[in-house]
mmCIF file of C-alpha atoms in Angstrom:
data_model
loop_
_atom_site.group_PDB
_atom_site.id
_atom_site.type_symbol
_atom_site.label_atom_id
_atom_site.label_comp_id
_atom_site.label_asym_id
_atom_site.label_seq_id
_atom_site.Cartn_x
_atom_site.Cartn_y
_atom_site.Cartn_z
ATOM 1 C CA UNK C 6 24.396 80.086 155.546
ATOM 2 C CA UNK C 7 26.370 83.431 154.969
ATOM 3 C CA UNK C 8 27.272 84.505 151.358
ATOM 4 C CA UNK C 9 30.541 83.076 151.137
ATOM 5 C CA UNK C 10 31.902 81.609 147.963
ATOM 6 C CA UNK C 11 32.834 78.061 148.418
ATOM 7 C CA UNK C 12 35.784 78.785 145.688
ATOM 8 C CA UNK C 13 36.998 80.748 148.096
ATOM 9 C CA UNK C 14 38.018 77.796 150.483
ATOM 10 C CA UNK C 15 41.697 76.312 150.549
ATOM 11 C CA UNK C 16 40.217 72.985 150.336
ATOM 12 C CA UNK C 17 38.581 73.475 147.034
ATOM 13 C CA UNK C 18 41.508 75.232 145.864
ATOM 14 C CA UNK C 19 43.754 72.235 147.057
ATOM 15 C CA UNK C 20 41.509 69.862 145.348
ATOM 16 C CA UNK C 21 40.875 71.379 141.784
ATOM 17 C CA UNK C 22 43.917 70.187 140.586
ATOM 18 C CA UNK C 23 46.053 73.256 140.539
ATOM 19 C CA UNK C 24 49.924 72.664 139.923
ATOM 20 C CA UNK C 25 50.880 76.152 140.851
ATOM 21 C CA UNK C 26 49.526 77.955 143.963
ATOM 22 C CA UNK C 27 47.648 81.758 143.408
ATOM 23 C CA UNK C 28 50.116 84.328 143.894
ATOM 24 C CA UNK C 29 48.083 85.714 146.770
ATOM 25 C CA UNK C 30 49.606 82.443 148.912
ATOM 26 C CA UNK C 31 53.384 82.748 147.879
ATOM 27 C CA UNK C 32 55.271 84.021 150.646
ATOM 28 C CA UNK C 33 57.337 87.150 150.511
ATOM 29 C CA UNK C 34 61.111 86.232 148.969
ATOM 30 C CA UNK C 35 62.828 86.770 152.689
ATOM 31 C CA UNK C 36 60.478 84.067 153.612
ATOM 32 C CA UNK C 37 61.284 81.776 151.283
ATOM 33 C CA UNK C 38 64.833 80.759 152.210
ATOM 34 C CA UNK C 39 63.696 79.744 155.356
ATOM 35 C CA UNK C 40 61.039 76.864 154.313
ATOM 36 C CA UNK C 41 61.981 73.496 153.910
ATOM 37 C CA UNK C 42 60.811 70.042 153.709
ATOM 38 C CA UNK C 43 58.648 69.536 157.088
ATOM 39 C CA UNK C 44 58.936 65.699 157.036
ATOM 40 C CA UNK C 45 62.756 66.094 156.978
ATOM 41 C CA UNK C 46 63.062 68.853 159.317
ATOM 42 C CA UNK C 47 60.847 66.982 161.673
ATOM 43 C CA UNK C 48 63.328 63.919 161.576
ATOM 44 C CA UNK C 49 66.622 65.919 162.354
ATOM 45 C CA UNK C 50 67.793 65.807 165.895
ATOM 46 C CA UNK C 51 70.596 68.069 165.918
ATOM 47 C CA UNK C 52 70.250 71.739 167.337
ATOM 48 C CA UNK C 53 67.740 72.927 169.935
ATOM 49 C CA UNK C 54 64.464 70.892 170.664
ATOM 50 C CA UNK C 55 61.343 72.106 172.214
ATOM 51 C CA UNK C 56 61.509 71.051 176.161
ATOM 52 C CA UNK C 57 59.303 68.008 177.255
ATOM 53 C CA UNK C 58 58.203 68.464 180.679
ATOM 54 C CA UNK C 59 56.626 65.422 182.395
ATOM 55 C CA UNK C 60 53.722 66.469 184.118
ATOM 56 C CA UNK C 61 53.126 63.341 186.417
ATOM 57 C CA UNK C 62 55.359 65.142 189.054
ATOM 58 C CA UNK C 63 53.301 68.242 189.349
ATOM 59 C CA UNK C 64 51.362 67.342 192.331
ATOM 60 C CA UNK C 65 53.864 64.593 193.941
ATOM 61 C CA UNK C 66 54.014 64.288 197.439
ATOM 62 C CA UNK C 67 57.780 64.382 197.464
ATOM 63 C CA UNK C 68 58.766 68.060 197.720
ATOM 64 C CA UNK C 69 61.793 67.728 195.850
ATOM 65 C CA UNK C 70 59.935 65.827 193.019
ATOM 66 C CA UNK C 71 57.380 68.371 192.911
ATOM 67 C CA UNK C 72 59.676 71.393 193.151
ATOM 68 C CA UNK C 73 62.109 69.902 189.997
ATOM 69 C CA UNK C 74 58.988 69.679 187.904
ATOM 70 C CA UNK C 75 57.776 73.143 188.857
ATOM 71 C CA UNK C 76 61.423 74.533 188.286
ATOM 72 C CA UNK C 77 61.359 72.814 184.383
ATOM 73 C CA UNK C 78 58.454 74.103 183.922
ATOM 74 C CA UNK C 79 59.237 77.966 184.489
ATOM 75 C CA UNK C 80 62.700 77.388 182.872
ATOM 76 C CA UNK C 81 61.102 76.233 179.738
ATOM 77 C CA UNK C 82 58.356 79.348 180.125
ATOM 78 C CA UNK C 83 61.522 81.660 180.423
ATOM 79 C CA UNK C 84 63.874 80.256 178.032
ATOM 80 C CA UNK C 85 61.531 78.910 175.078
ATOM 81 C CA UNK C 86 57.936 80.284 176.235
ATOM 82 C CA UNK C 87 56.632 76.936 174.535
ATOM 83 C CA UNK C 88 56.932 73.132 175.715
ATOM 84 C CA UNK C 89 55.553 69.735 175.017
ATOM 85 C CA UNK C 90 53.314 68.359 177.894
ATOM 86 C CA UNK C 91 53.105 64.560 178.963
ATOM 87 C CA UNK C 92 51.411 62.491 181.384
ATOM 88 C CA UNK C 93 49.327 65.967 181.498
ATOM 89 C CA UNK C 94 46.214 63.810 183.078
ATOM 90 C CA UNK C 95 44.119 64.048 179.932
ATOM 91 C CA UNK C 96 43.349 60.645 178.573
ATOM 92 C CA UNK C 97 44.648 59.560 175.044
ATOM 93 C CA UNK C 98 40.897 58.483 174.752
ATOM 94 C CA UNK C 99 39.655 61.749 174.936
ATOM 95 C CA UNK C 100 42.285 63.416 173.121
ATOM 96 C CA UNK C 101 41.307 60.624 170.276
ATOM 97 C CA UNK C 102 37.560 61.351 170.258
ATOM 98 C CA UNK C 103 38.637 65.329 169.880
ATOM 99 C CA UNK C 104 40.707 64.403 166.715
ATOM 100 C CA UNK C 105 38.122 62.212 165.002
ATOM 101 C CA UNK C 106 35.340 64.340 166.045
ATOM 102 C CA UNK C 107 37.065 67.640 164.669
ATOM 103 C CA UNK C 108 38.850 65.049 161.234
ATOM 104 C CA UNK C 109 34.862 64.049 160.729
ATOM 105 C CA UNK C 110 33.615 67.597 160.557
ATOM 106 C CA UNK C 111 36.418 68.746 158.076
ATOM 107 C CA UNK C 112 35.183 65.364 155.975
ATOM 108 C CA UNK C 113 31.789 66.488 155.376
ATOM 109 C CA UNK C 114 31.051 68.139 152.007
ATOM 110 C CA UNK C 115 32.618 71.857 151.819
ATOM 111 C CA UNK C 116 28.581 72.757 151.353
ATOM 112 C CA UNK C 117 27.718 71.027 154.447
ATOM 113 C CA UNK C 118 30.645 72.876 156.569
ATOM 114 C CA UNK C 119 29.325 75.799 154.820
ATOM 115 C CA UNK C 120 26.341 75.965 156.775
ATOM 116 C CA UNK C 121 28.478 77.056 159.563
ATOM 117 C CA UNK C 122 30.008 79.740 158.175
ATOM 118 C CA UNK C 123 31.232 82.707 159.816
ATOM 119 C CA UNK C 124 30.952 86.186 158.560
ATOM 120 C CA UNK C 125 34.106 88.452 159.807
ATOM 121 C CA UNK C 126 32.566 91.529 157.884
ATOM 122 C CA UNK C 127 29.581 91.639 160.427
ATOM 123 C CA UNK C 128 31.220 90.698 163.085
ATOM 124 C CA UNK C 129 30.316 86.827 163.344
ATOM 125 C CA UNK C 130 33.694 85.538 164.433
ATOM 126 C CA UNK C 131 32.902 81.879 165.481
ATOM 127 C CA UNK C 132 32.050 79.113 162.995
ATOM 128 C CA UNK C 133 33.731 77.883 159.733
ATOM 129 C CA UNK C 134 36.085 79.980 157.846
ATOM 130 C CA UNK C 135 39.275 81.116 155.739
ATOM 131 C CA UNK C 136 41.552 83.695 156.427
ATOM 132 C CA UNK C 137 41.141 87.039 154.973
ATOM 133 C CA UNK C 138 43.687 89.267 153.614
ATOM 134 C CA UNK C 139 44.996 91.380 156.533
ATOM 135 C CA UNK C 140 47.198 93.741 154.618
ATOM 136 C CA UNK C 141 47.244 95.715 151.365
ATOM 137 C CA UNK C 142 49.124 92.921 149.767
ATOM 138 C CA UNK C 143 46.223 90.507 149.909
ATOM 139 C CA UNK C 144 48.493 87.970 151.491
ATOM 140 C CA UNK C 145 46.892 84.754 152.528
ATOM 141 C CA UNK C 146 47.628 81.346 154.021
ATOM 142 C CA UNK C 147 47.312 78.073 153.354
ATOM 143 C CA UNK C 148 44.478 76.684 155.768
ATOM 144 C CA UNK C 149 40.943 76.784 156.430
ATOM 145 C CA UNK C 150 39.466 76.655 160.086
ATOM 146 C CA UNK C 151 36.700 76.026 162.561
ATOM 147 C CA UNK C 152 36.298 78.349 165.242
ATOM 148 C CA UNK C 153 33.962 78.778 168.404
ATOM 149 C CA UNK C 154 34.328 79.528 172.304
ATOM 150 C CA UNK C 155 34.117 76.320 174.580
ATOM 151 C CA UNK C 156 34.349 78.023 178.016
ATOM 152 C CA UNK C 157 32.881 78.929 180.451
ATOM 153 C CA UNK C 158 29.711 76.577 179.274
ATOM 154 C CA UNK C 159 27.056 79.876 180.120
ATOM 155 C CA UNK C 160 29.136 81.791 176.910
ATOM 156 C CA UNK C 161 28.861 79.229 174.500
ATOM 157 C CA UNK C 162 26.833 79.622 171.532
ATOM 158 C CA UNK C 163 25.884 76.007 170.863
ATOM 159 C CA UNK C 164 24.152 76.683 167.708
ATOM 160 C CA UNK C 165 27.086 77.228 165.789
ATOM 161 C CA UNK C 166 28.425 73.602 167.553
ATOM 162 C CA UNK C 167 28.497 71.028 164.790
ATOM 163 C CA UNK C 168 25.510 68.718 165.033
ATOM 164 C CA UNK C 169 27.573 65.985 162.996
ATOM 165 C CA UNK C 170 29.563 64.060 164.250
ATOM 166 C CA UNK C 171 27.113 63.140 167.108
ATOM 167 C CA UNK C 172 30.484 62.907 169.404
ATOM 168 C CA UNK C 173 31.428 66.762 168.334
ATOM 169 C CA UNK C 174 29.777 67.987 171.513
ATOM 170 C CA UNK C 175 30.516 65.661 174.205
ATOM 171 C CA UNK C 176 33.997 65.266 173.222
ATOM 172 C CA UNK C 177 34.886 68.665 172.863
ATOM 173 C CA UNK C 178 32.959 70.013 175.853
ATOM 174 C CA UNK C 179 34.920 67.468 178.236
ATOM 175 C CA UNK C 180 38.111 68.367 176.557
ATOM 176 C CA UNK C 181 37.824 71.997 176.905
ATOM 177 C CA UNK C 182 36.666 71.608 180.783
ATOM 178 C CA UNK C 183 40.029 69.204 181.214
ATOM 179 C CA UNK C 184 42.067 72.004 179.599
ATOM 180 C CA UNK C 185 40.864 74.594 181.861
ATOM 181 C CA UNK C 186 41.871 72.657 184.679
ATOM 182 C CA UNK C 187 45.079 71.931 183.382
ATOM 183 C CA UNK C 188 45.449 76.251 182.595
ATOM 184 C CA UNK C 189 45.053 76.560 186.246
ATOM 185 C CA UNK C 190 47.557 74.138 187.088
ATOM 186 C CA UNK C 191 50.250 75.626 184.864
ATOM 187 C CA UNK C 192 49.142 79.439 185.747
ATOM 188 C CA UNK C 193 49.657 78.399 189.348
ATOM 189 C CA UNK C 194 53.238 77.143 188.839
ATOM 190 C CA UNK C 195 54.043 80.269 186.516
ATOM 191 C CA UNK C 196 52.636 82.581 189.716
ATOM 192 C CA UNK C 197 54.855 81.160 192.374
ATOM 193 C CA UNK C 198 57.993 80.916 189.747
ATOM 194 C CA UNK C 199 57.325 84.897 189.569
ATOM 195 C CA UNK C 200 57.308 85.063 193.402
ATOM 196 C CA UNK C 201 53.807 85.706 193.553
ATOM 197 C CA UNK C 202 50.704 83.766 195.222
ATOM 198 C CA UNK C 203 49.916 80.608 193.684
ATOM 199 C CA UNK C 204 46.530 82.056 192.197
ATOM 200 C CA UNK C 205 47.391 85.331 191.380
ATOM 201 C CA UNK C 206 48.081 85.056 187.611
ATOM 202 C CA UNK C 207 44.686 83.052 187.429
ATOM 203 C CA UNK C 208 42.923 85.953 189.076
ATOM 204 C CA UNK C 209 44.700 88.808 186.610
ATOM 205 C CA UNK C 210 43.250 86.956 183.719
ATOM 206 C CA UNK C 211 39.970 86.600 184.751
ATOM 207 C CA UNK C 212 39.536 83.387 186.709
ATOM 208 C CA UNK C 213 37.396 80.516 186.792
ATOM 209 C CA UNK C 214 34.231 83.055 185.511
ATOM 210 C CA UNK C 215 35.995 85.222 182.849
ATOM 211 C CA UNK C 216 38.832 83.331 181.717
ATOM 212 C CA UNK C 217 37.500 82.788 178.194
ATOM 213 C CA UNK C 218 38.339 79.371 176.261
ATOM 214 C CA UNK C 219 38.226 79.569 172.647
ATOM 215 C CA UNK C 220 39.001 76.300 170.458
ATOM 216 C CA UNK C 221 40.277 77.041 166.449
ATOM 217 C CA UNK C 222 40.649 73.465 164.724
ATOM 218 C CA UNK C 223 43.123 74.661 161.812
ATOM 219 C CA UNK C 224 42.623 72.502 158.531
ATOM 220 C CA UNK C 225 45.893 72.618 156.378
ATOM 221 C CA UNK C 226 45.165 71.323 152.763
ATOM 222 C CA UNK C 227 47.852 69.021 150.624
ATOM 223 C CA UNK C 228 49.697 72.040 148.755
ATOM 224 C CA UNK C 229 51.073 71.650 145.406
ATOM 225 C CA UNK C 230 54.114 73.997 145.980
ATOM 226 C CA UNK C 231 54.616 73.702 150.003
ATOM 227 C CA UNK C 232 57.837 75.511 149.509
ATOM 228 C CA UNK C 233 56.187 78.909 148.604
ATOM 229 C CA UNK C 234 52.952 78.987 150.846
ATOM 230 C CA UNK C 235 52.437 79.225 154.923
ATOM 231 C CA UNK C 236 49.543 77.541 156.299
ATOM 232 C CA UNK C 237 49.760 80.189 159.175
ATOM 233 C CA UNK C 238 52.579 83.164 158.845
ATOM 234 C CA UNK C 239 54.992 83.747 161.816
ATOM 235 C CA UNK C 240 53.284 85.192 164.913
ATOM 236 C CA UNK C 241 52.759 85.114 168.769
ATOM 237 C CA UNK C 242 49.531 84.316 170.493
ATOM 238 C CA UNK C 243 47.701 86.727 171.922
ATOM 239 C CA UNK C 244 45.983 84.390 174.552
ATOM 240 C CA UNK C 245 47.577 83.909 178.367
ATOM 241 C CA UNK C 246 48.172 80.361 177.305
ATOM 242 C CA UNK C 247 47.678 78.456 174.260
ATOM 243 C CA UNK C 248 47.304 74.369 174.242
ATOM 244 C CA UNK C 249 48.193 72.727 170.722
ATOM 245 C CA UNK C 250 46.945 68.897 170.011
ATOM 246 C CA UNK C 251 47.421 67.762 166.238
ATOM 247 C CA UNK C 252 46.962 64.662 163.767
ATOM 248 C CA UNK C 253 50.540 63.697 163.903
ATOM 249 C CA UNK C 254 51.726 65.541 160.637
ATOM 250 C CA UNK C 255 54.519 67.917 161.339
ATOM 251 C CA UNK C 256 54.020 71.472 160.557
ATOM 252 C CA UNK C 257 54.925 73.681 163.646
ATOM 253 C CA UNK C 258 58.346 75.577 163.824
ATOM 254 C CA UNK C 259 59.431 77.746 166.684
ATOM 255 C CA UNK C 260 61.902 80.776 166.347
ATOM 256 C CA UNK C 261 64.292 80.483 168.322
ATOM 257 C CA UNK C 262 68.000 81.662 168.940
ATOM 258 C CA UNK C 263 67.330 83.268 165.326
ATOM 259 C CA UNK C 264 66.562 80.242 163.550
ATOM 260 C CA UNK C 265 63.332 78.240 163.123
ATOM 261 C CA UNK C 266 63.162 74.826 164.744
ATOM 262 C CA UNK C 267 60.387 72.357 164.121
ATOM 263 C CA UNK C 268 58.414 70.616 166.945
ATOM 264 C CA UNK C 269 58.688 66.769 166.832
ATOM 265 C CA UNK C 270 55.142 64.640 166.689
ATOM 266 C CA UNK C 271 54.766 63.263 169.977
ATOM 267 C CA UNK C 272 51.339 61.351 169.962
ATOM 268 C CA UNK C 273 50.601 61.769 173.691
ATOM 269 C CA UNK C 274 51.980 65.044 174.545
ATOM 270 C CA UNK C 275 49.899 68.556 174.219
ATOM 271 C CA UNK C 276 51.943 71.674 173.242
ATOM 272 C CA UNK C 277 51.330 74.528 175.332
ATOM 273 C CA UNK C 278 52.538 78.124 174.510
ATOM 274 C CA UNK C 279 52.687 81.326 176.857
ATOM 275 C CA UNK C 280 51.058 83.893 175.183
ATOM 276 C CA UNK C 281 51.361 87.793 175.268
ATOM 277 C CA UNK C 282 49.124 87.960 177.929
ATOM 278 C CA UNK C 283 51.181 86.585 180.307
ATOM 279 C CA UNK C 284 54.303 87.769 178.809
ATOM 280 C CA UNK C 285 52.868 91.343 179.591
ATOM 281 C CA UNK C 286 52.038 90.693 183.218
ATOM 282 C CA UNK C 287 55.732 88.884 183.848
ATOM 283 C CA UNK C 288 57.270 91.774 182.412
ATOM 284 C CA UNK C 289 58.915 89.646 179.529
ATOM 285 C CA UNK C 290 60.461 87.110 182.334
ATOM 286 C CA UNK C 291 57.915 84.345 180.455
ATOM 287 C CA UNK C 292 58.274 84.548 176.707
ATOM 288 C CA UNK C 293 55.335 84.377 174.007
ATOM 289 C CA UNK C 294 57.491 82.640 171.190
ATOM 290 C CA UNK C 295 57.330 83.426 167.638
ATOM 291 C CA UNK C 296 55.818 80.404 165.589
ATOM 292 C CA UNK C 297 54.457 79.491 162.461
ATOM 293 C CA UNK C 298 52.669 76.738 160.311
ATOM 294 C CA UNK C 299 54.411 75.173 157.526
ATOM 295 C CA UNK C 300 52.534 73.128 154.684
ATOM 296 C CA UNK C 301 53.373 69.852 152.478
ATOM 297 C CA UNK C 302 52.027 68.274 149.480
ATOM 298 C CA UNK C 303 51.828 64.588 151.111
ATOM 299 C CA UNK C 304 49.255 64.814 153.574
ATOM 300 C CA UNK C 305 46.468 67.247 155.311
ATOM 301 C CA UNK C 306 47.614 68.510 158.485
ATOM 302 C CA UNK C 307 45.140 69.284 161.535
ATOM 303 C CA UNK C 308 45.777 70.943 164.529
ATOM 304 C CA UNK C 309 43.231 71.871 167.625
ATOM 305 C CA UNK C 310 44.754 75.042 169.185
ATOM 306 C CA UNK C 311 42.679 76.094 172.450
ATOM 307 C CA UNK C 312 43.233 79.766 173.730
ATOM 308 C CA UNK C 313 43.097 80.907 177.139
ATOM 309 C CA UNK C 314 42.315 84.596 177.293
ATOM 310 C CA UNK C 315 41.295 87.010 179.297
ATOM 311 C CA UNK C 316 37.946 89.368 179.252
ATOM 312 C CA UNK C 317 38.413 91.687 175.998
ATOM 313 C CA UNK C 318 38.000 95.228 178.044
ATOM 314 C CA UNK C 319 37.215 93.807 182.051
ATOM 315 C CA UNK C 320 40.972 93.704 182.836
ATOM 316 C CA UNK C 321 43.985 96.263 182.058
ATOM 317 C CA UNK C 322 46.899 93.940 181.464
ATOM 318 C CA UNK C 323 50.562 95.806 182.231
ATOM 319 C CA UNK C 324 53.434 94.502 183.915
ATOM 320 C CA UNK C 325 52.455 93.399 187.475
ATOM 321 C CA UNK C 326 54.128 95.882 190.103
ATOM 322 C CA UNK C 327 56.347 92.768 191.506
ATOM 323 C CA UNK C 328 57.614 92.122 188.331
ATOM 324 C CA UNK C 329 59.113 95.381 187.329
ATOM 325 C CA UNK C 330 61.704 97.329 189.413
ATOM 326 C CA UNK C 331 64.186 100.492 189.007
ATOM 327 C CA UNK C 332 66.517 98.129 187.176
ATOM 328 C CA UNK C 333 63.683 96.497 184.819
ATOM 329 C CA UNK C 334 61.022 99.040 184.572
ATOM 330 C CA UNK C 335 57.805 98.010 182.997
ATOM 331 C CA UNK C 336 58.210 96.861 179.259
ATOM 332 C CA UNK C 337 54.663 97.069 178.132
ATOM 333 C CA UNK C 338 52.508 100.019 178.456
ATOM 334 C CA UNK C 339 48.419 99.275 179.950
ATOM 335 C CA UNK C 340 46.026 98.366 177.427
ATOM 336 C CA UNK C 341 43.156 96.168 177.720
ATOM 337 C CA UNK C 342 42.943 93.022 175.723
ATOM 338 C CA UNK C 343 41.151 94.223 172.883
ATOM 339 C CA UNK C 344 43.610 97.182 172.854
ATOM 340 C CA UNK C 345 46.393 94.973 172.574
ATOM 341 C CA UNK C 346 44.967 93.009 169.678
ATOM 342 C CA UNK C 347 44.411 95.934 168.115
ATOM 343 C CA UNK C 348 47.729 97.451 168.523
ATOM 344 C CA UNK C 349 49.042 94.055 166.880
ATOM 345 C CA UNK C 350 46.946 94.412 163.915
ATOM 346 C CA UNK C 351 48.015 98.195 163.309
ATOM 347 C CA UNK C 352 51.644 97.353 163.805
ATOM 348 C CA UNK C 353 51.230 94.814 161.429
ATOM 349 C CA UNK C 354 49.481 96.851 158.730
ATOM 350 C CA UNK C 355 52.014 99.439 159.229
ATOM 351 C CA UNK C 356 54.860 96.925 158.827
ATOM 352 C CA UNK C 357 52.972 95.325 155.666
ATOM 353 C CA UNK C 358 53.364 98.515 153.452
ATOM 354 C CA UNK C 359 56.750 98.310 153.349
ATOM 355 C CA UNK C 360 57.415 98.071 149.472
ATOM 356 C CA UNK C 361 59.872 94.744 149.705
ATOM 357 C CA UNK C 362 56.713 93.064 151.393
ATOM 358 C CA UNK C 363 54.439 94.091 148.809
ATOM 359 C CA UNK C 364 56.456 93.087 145.990
ATOM 360 C CA UNK C 365 54.872 90.838 143.276
ATOM 361 C CA UNK C 366 56.124 87.317 143.806
ATOM 362 C CA UNK C 367 57.423 85.235 141.145
ATOM 363 C CA UNK C 368 56.745 81.489 140.844
#
């Protein structure tokens, strides 16, 4: 076990009976005006809604039906960068097994979960953890998590996979394999949408051998002052694709056309984002959407985020030649995946030196 204080876990803080959250969890004033009641927000039907793609027509024998599905995926990737996938081929039973297993892990006493604790200071990023402050203000997010690589199978570190509940390993393994297949289908459509050969984008992000699939189970405890905190602050994903499953508690918001849009809870859908990697390769034609996680005081929210990422240093990410023209020159400089991540962290650090961000917050 690494030397992580149990008191540092958000779950411990939430269950301690506090009425006021510590200052480091309070968001900057300019953000607070945008945080509302997530249950009320989720009920609203007016305004833009995250597109829903019926995936059952993806492989239809009828060319017109198949093309219509492909065009809907392309349109959602261009206009939103996020979509609900329904009839995606992953069974409700398997998704329920994944939910039950993840919930059971977080239902364990914190002392048991600490046996799987990570240690970011020494580079051990897989395991049970809480978000560390990544700026000079010490800003924290209202979540704990469990993070580990799930595919390819030969790159897994099974010593970090929970032994309890007993279905965690088989359910998570099967789900990762199913999602990897779904990722191939999505990448093929996105390739065709750029006028490329069907397998081009998959090849550009590492193919079956090199594309890394990582799971992060996000655990958002009840928060006594949800109007002041965020589970996950606004960000875009660095991945190629991200798939999200959740426990039917609303909390995901997308920044679309200048406003925060709350994603509806659909029990059978998987939410999918376009990540920075595909935005770069497509020269900005497909969007990596800004999103965040909102918390509440009534229900624990859990989400299962699966990130499909290229190898850290083996591939140079840059707009593909076919996506850039004289009229639309490359929007992104060549970088490896790890250089892109470092660039984002550096940029965030620079932005957070703004005195407006670092001012003490009032409660």
